[in-house]
Every structure is written in C-alpha cells, then in structure tokens.
Short mmCIF file of C-alpha atoms in Angstrom, two decimals:
data_model
loop_
_atom_site.label_atom_id
_atom_site.label_comp_id
_atom_site.label_asym_id
_atom_site.label_seq_id
_atom_site.Cartn_x
_atom_site.Cartn_y
_atom_site.Cartn_z
CA UNK A 1 37.68 87.76 25.32
CA UNK A 2 41.02 89.44 25.87
CA UNK A 3 42.80 88.99 29.16
CA UNK A 4 46.24 89.24 30.75
CA UNK A 5 47.61 87.17 33.62
CA UNK A 6 50.71 88.23 35.54
CA UNK A 7 52.67 86.43 38.19
CA UNK A 8 51.55 87.46 41.64
CA UNK A 9 53.80 89.60 43.72
CA UNK A 10 55.31 91.00 45.64
CA UNK A 11 58.75 90.19 44.32
CA UNK A 12 61.73 91.13 46.47
CA UNK A 13 65.26 90.96 45.06
CA UNK A 14 68.71 92.09 46.03
CA UNK A 15 70.49 94.65 43.90
CA UNK A 16 72.13 93.14 40.78
CA UNK A 17 69.88 90.07 40.84
CA UNK A 18 68.17 88.75 37.71
CA UNK A 19 64.52 89.64 37.29
CA UNK A 20 61.75 87.76 35.54
CA UNK A 21 58.09 88.76 35.75
CA UNK A 22 55.83 86.33 33.91
CA UNK A 23 52.97 87.50 31.72
CA UNK A 24 50.63 85.37 29.62
CA UNK A 25 47.70 86.50 27.58
CA UNK A 26 44.49 85.30 25.97
CA UNK A 27 43.35 86.98 22.79
CA UNK A 28 42.05 86.26 19.33
CA UNK A 29 44.09 87.42 16.40
CA UNK A 30 47.30 89.36 16.86
CA UNK A 31 47.36 91.68 19.84
CA UNK A 32 50.08 94.18 20.65
CA UNK A 33 51.75 93.70 24.00
CA UNK A 34 53.06 96.27 26.47
CA UNK A 35 54.85 96.58 29.78
CA UNK A 36 54.08 99.67 31.86
CA UNK A 37 55.83 100.73 35.08
CA UNK A 38 54.28 102.68 37.94
CA UNK A 39 56.53 104.35 40.49
CA UNK A 40 55.05 105.15 43.92
CA UNK A 41 52.31 107.77 43.79
CA UNK A 42 52.59 108.25 40.04
CA UNK A 43 50.77 107.27 36.88
CA UNK A 44 51.87 104.58 34.48
CA UNK A 45 54.78 104.99 32.11
CA UNK A 46 55.31 102.90 29.02
CA UNK A 47 58.38 100.73 29.53
CA UNK A 48 58.44 98.72 26.30
CA UNK A 49 56.18 97.19 23.69
CA UNK A 50 56.04 94.62 20.89
CA UNK A 51 53.54 94.63 18.07
CA UNK A 52 54.06 91.27 16.38
CA UNK A 53 55.24 87.74 17.12
CA UNK A 54 58.96 87.30 17.87
CA UNK A 55 59.44 91.05 18.33
CA UNK A 56 61.62 91.98 21.30
CA UNK A 57 60.86 95.18 23.14
CA UNK A 58 63.66 96.71 25.20
CA UNK A 59 64.25 99.80 27.30
CA UNK A 60 66.42 100.76 30.30
CA UNK A 61 67.90 97.26 30.43
CA UNK A 62 64.50 95.56 30.47
CA UNK A 63 63.51 93.16 27.69
CA UNK A 64 60.45 91.16 26.71
CA UNK A 65 59.89 88.91 23.71
CA UNK A 66 56.47 88.38 22.13
CA UNK A 67 56.03 84.57 22.04
CA UNK A 68 52.87 83.65 20.17
CA UNK A 69 53.42 79.91 20.57
CA UNK A 70 53.31 80.21 24.36
CA UNK A 71 51.11 83.38 24.42
CA UNK A 72 53.66 85.02 26.69
CA UNK A 73 55.50 88.32 27.10
CA UNK A 74 57.75 87.84 30.11
CA UNK A 75 59.70 90.82 31.41
CA UNK A 76 63.41 90.33 32.19
CA UNK A 77 66.32 92.37 33.42
CA UNK A 78 69.79 91.05 33.98
CA UNK A 79 70.78 93.22 36.94
CA UNK A 80 68.16 95.15 38.88
CA UNK A 81 68.79 98.36 40.79
CA UNK A 82 67.07 99.89 43.81
CA UNK A 83 65.59 102.50 41.47
CA UNK A 84 63.70 99.72 39.62
CA UNK A 85 61.42 99.28 42.63
CA UNK A 86 57.92 99.86 41.26
CA UNK A 87 54.77 98.09 40.13
CA UNK A 88 54.94 96.53 36.67
CA UNK A 89 51.87 96.00 34.50
CA UNK A 90 51.59 93.79 31.48
CA UNK A 91 48.94 94.92 28.97
CA UNK A 92 47.57 94.03 25.59
CA UNK A 93 45.72 95.94 22.89
CA UNK A 94 43.36 93.99 20.66
CA UNK A 95 40.36 96.18 19.83
CA UNK A 96 40.39 97.14 23.50
CA UNK A 97 43.12 97.45 26.11
CA UNK A 98 43.49 95.04 29.02
CA UNK A 99 45.89 95.26 31.93
CA UNK A 100 47.23 92.60 34.22
CA UNK A 101 46.85 93.00 37.97
CA UNK A 102 50.38 94.34 38.38
CA UNK A 103 53.46 92.91 40.10
CA UNK A 104 55.16 94.89 42.83
CA UNK A 105 58.96 94.71 42.72
CA UNK A 106 61.13 95.77 45.64
CA UNK A 107 64.89 95.82 45.18
CA UNK A 108 67.01 95.95 48.32
CA UNK A 109 70.56 97.32 48.45
CA UNK B 1 56.51 120.30 27.85
CA UNK B 2 53.73 118.17 26.48
CA UNK B 3 51.89 115.88 28.81
CA UNK B 4 48.81 114.99 30.80
CA UNK B 5 47.91 116.69 34.05
CA UNK B 6 45.42 115.53 36.63
CA UNK B 7 44.13 117.47 39.57
CA UNK B 8 43.85 117.38 42.43
CA UNK B 9 46.39 114.81 43.59
CA UNK B 10 44.15 113.89 46.54
CA UNK B 11 40.40 114.41 46.75
CA UNK B 12 38.06 113.79 49.63
CA UNK B 13 34.38 113.02 49.15
CA UNK B 14 31.61 113.17 51.69
CA UNK B 15 28.67 110.79 51.61
CA UNK B 16 26.14 111.75 48.94
CA UNK B 17 28.46 114.23 47.30
CA UNK B 18 29.44 114.41 43.64
CA UNK B 19 33.08 115.20 42.94
CA UNK B 20 34.86 115.99 39.67
CA UNK B 21 38.37 114.93 38.72
CA UNK B 22 40.19 117.02 36.18
CA UNK B 23 42.25 115.69 33.25
CA UNK B 24 43.97 117.98 30.75
CA UNK B 25 46.35 117.11 27.92
CA UNK B 26 48.38 119.26 25.56
CA UNK B 27 49.54 116.41 23.34
CA UNK B 28 46.91 117.15 20.68
CA UNK B 29 45.54 113.64 21.20
CA UNK B 30 42.06 112.80 19.99
CA UNK B 31 41.42 109.89 22.36
CA UNK B 32 41.20 110.08 26.13
CA UNK B 33 40.47 107.47 28.80
CA UNK B 34 39.64 107.12 32.48
CA UNK B 35 40.75 104.11 34.50
CA UNK B 36 40.20 103.07 38.07
CA UNK B 37 42.99 101.28 39.92
CA UNK B 38 42.31 99.15 42.98
CA UNK B 39 44.97 97.15 44.82
CA UNK B 40 45.63 93.79 43.17
CA UNK B 41 43.17 94.40 40.35
CA UNK B 42 45.13 96.29 37.76
CA UNK B 43 43.34 98.99 35.80
CA UNK B 44 39.71 98.94 34.79
CA UNK B 45 38.28 101.19 32.09
CA UNK B 46 35.53 103.58 33.21
CA UNK B 47 34.91 105.73 30.12
CA UNK B 48 36.72 106.65 26.95
CA UNK B 49 36.35 109.27 24.26
CA UNK B 50 37.71 109.06 20.76
CA UNK B 51 36.61 112.51 19.64
CA UNK B 52 35.18 115.72 21.03
CA UNK B 53 31.51 115.56 22.06
CA UNK B 54 31.51 111.77 21.99
CA UNK B 55 32.29 109.19 24.67
CA UNK B 56 31.65 105.55 25.40
CA UNK B 57 31.16 103.49 28.53
CA UNK B 58 33.93 101.17 29.61
CA UNK B 59 33.69 98.12 31.83
CA UNK B 60 32.69 99.90 35.06
CA UNK B 61 30.83 103.09 34.06
CA UNK B 62 28.04 102.85 36.65
CA UNK B 63 28.19 105.70 39.14
CA UNK B 64 30.42 107.84 36.93
CA UNK B 65 29.85 110.47 34.26
CA UNK B 66 32.11 112.32 31.82
CA UNK B 67 32.05 115.13 29.30
CA UNK B 68 34.27 115.97 26.35
CA UNK B 69 33.52 119.54 25.33
CA UNK B 70 37.11 120.33 24.41
CA UNK B 71 39.82 118.20 22.87
CA UNK B 72 42.19 118.97 25.73
CA UNK B 73 39.88 118.14 28.60
CA UNK B 74 38.07 115.03 29.81
CA UNK B 75 36.71 115.54 33.36
CA UNK B 76 35.31 112.61 35.32
CA UNK B 77 32.51 113.07 37.86
CA UNK B 78 32.14 110.47 40.59
CA UNK B 79 28.48 110.62 41.54
CA UNK B 80 26.78 109.68 44.78
CA UNK B 81 25.56 106.55 43.01
CA UNK B 82 29.12 105.15 43.12
CA UNK B 83 29.03 103.31 46.43
CA UNK B 84 32.69 102.37 46.61
CA UNK B 85 34.59 105.30 45.12
CA UNK B 86 37.83 104.98 47.09
CA UNK B 87 40.49 104.26 44.49
CA UNK B 88 43.30 105.73 42.43
CA UNK B 89 42.01 107.26 39.19
CA UNK B 90 44.19 107.48 36.12
CA UNK B 91 43.58 109.47 32.97
CA UNK B 92 45.27 108.57 29.71
CA UNK B 93 45.35 109.74 26.12
CA UNK B 94 46.42 108.48 22.73
CA UNK B 95 46.51 109.89 19.23
CA UNK B 96 43.40 108.03 18.14
CA UNK B 97 44.86 107.66 14.68
CA UNK B 98 45.89 104.00 14.76
CA UNK B 99 44.31 100.71 15.64
CA UNK B 100 47.22 99.78 17.93
CA UNK B 101 48.33 102.68 20.06
CA UNK B 102 50.40 103.58 23.06
CA UNK B 103 48.49 105.30 25.83
CA UNK B 104 50.13 108.05 27.85
CA UNK B 105 49.10 108.40 31.47
CA UNK B 106 48.69 111.26 33.89
CA UNK B 107 50.00 111.16 37.48
CA UNK B 108 46.64 110.10 38.94
CA UNK B 109 44.18 111.33 41.56
CA UNK B 110 43.56 109.42 44.76
CA UNK B 111 39.94 109.69 45.92
CA UNK B 112 39.13 109.04 49.54
CA UNK B 113 35.74 108.97 51.26
CA UNK B 114 35.30 110.83 54.54
#
C-alpha cells in the first residue's frame, strides 16, 4: 500500500541555518508528492508539490525534488527564519492520500 | 474570501454525549474530507465525500458519522461509541475533478473530553 515516512523531530535550528527534512515514500505507480505546513493552532497549508519524477516544487524559499530512483521528496531551505517554526507534513496522493507523521521545526533567533 | 471554516475552535464532550463538528466551504468544491490528527501520528482519514448525498468511510470511521446534504457543508458527529475522541479534527476540500488534487484545509477543531 501507499505510505510516507518522515524523519522524526523535533528539529531545532538557529536562524539562517540550512534545513533538510527527509521524506521517503512507498507507492505503486506514479504518485504525486506534497509538503504541507501547519502553524500552531491552525490547519494545514499547502507548501509545495511535485506531480512527476524529477519535478522540483518550490515556495517561500523551500524546495523539494521528486526522486523516483530513491523514492524521496526531501524538503530543504537554505536559510530558515523564526517564522518558519511549524510542523511540516510530507504527503502523497496515489488513489488515496497518505500523510507522514509530521516533523516539528523550531527556529531560534 | 473563499475558504473553509470549521467551528467551534474548541469543543468539550461529556461521557456518553454525541457532538457535531461543523465544516463549511465556499470554494465550490465537490469533494470534502475529515481527518483526525493525533500527536506523532500525522493525519488519518475518517470519512470523505465526493458528491452531495454520498460519502465513504476512511481508515478510522468507527465511532463517527457524517452527512452531506449540501455541497457546502460536511458535518462530522463524534458519537458516544468513539472511546478516545480527544484529538484535533481537520476538514479539507478539493475540486473533485482530477485524479491528483490539492486539498485545502480548514483551521481545525480541538475536541476535549470532560
């Protein structure tokens, strides 16, 4: 079946540090891949997505590349800010939608 | 502004009580979804509806019920049969027109048991 595995958190970084949150998936066929962000007390917001292999999704300085050979969709940002503190969810759509467990990021000034 | 609203933000349930969570969208989306979020477990699908007057069970439907009488509304009832209802509940919608779609989420309702 379809599943998503994310690196466990929490992740704590200093402002302007480089961020990587790992995400790998299991699916048959060609799923679409998503990153959602959840700020405290709020619902999820779509951050970026990629619908086919080698696509790169990007938004607000965040990037993720759909790597079919490694079944991965790692989230990266070159310089994080305090306002990036949130929980990040990797997800896939392949007939149904599956979410990872979420990774909590805290950025300190 | 188009979007999804959920109410209330916090809801308290007494033992043996049924409670209903509201979800309304003005995005003209056909498909709507309910998820439950527990710490460290991501989101799990409770029910979904792809069209008015039709809905399907998700992975954890036991102890929950839904209705879809209007396109804009998809209320979720947490029944007394749900023995561990404390969680954050998220409603989402999508156009329902494509195989691969982006879901748009409401702000959530946190349910607590007294």
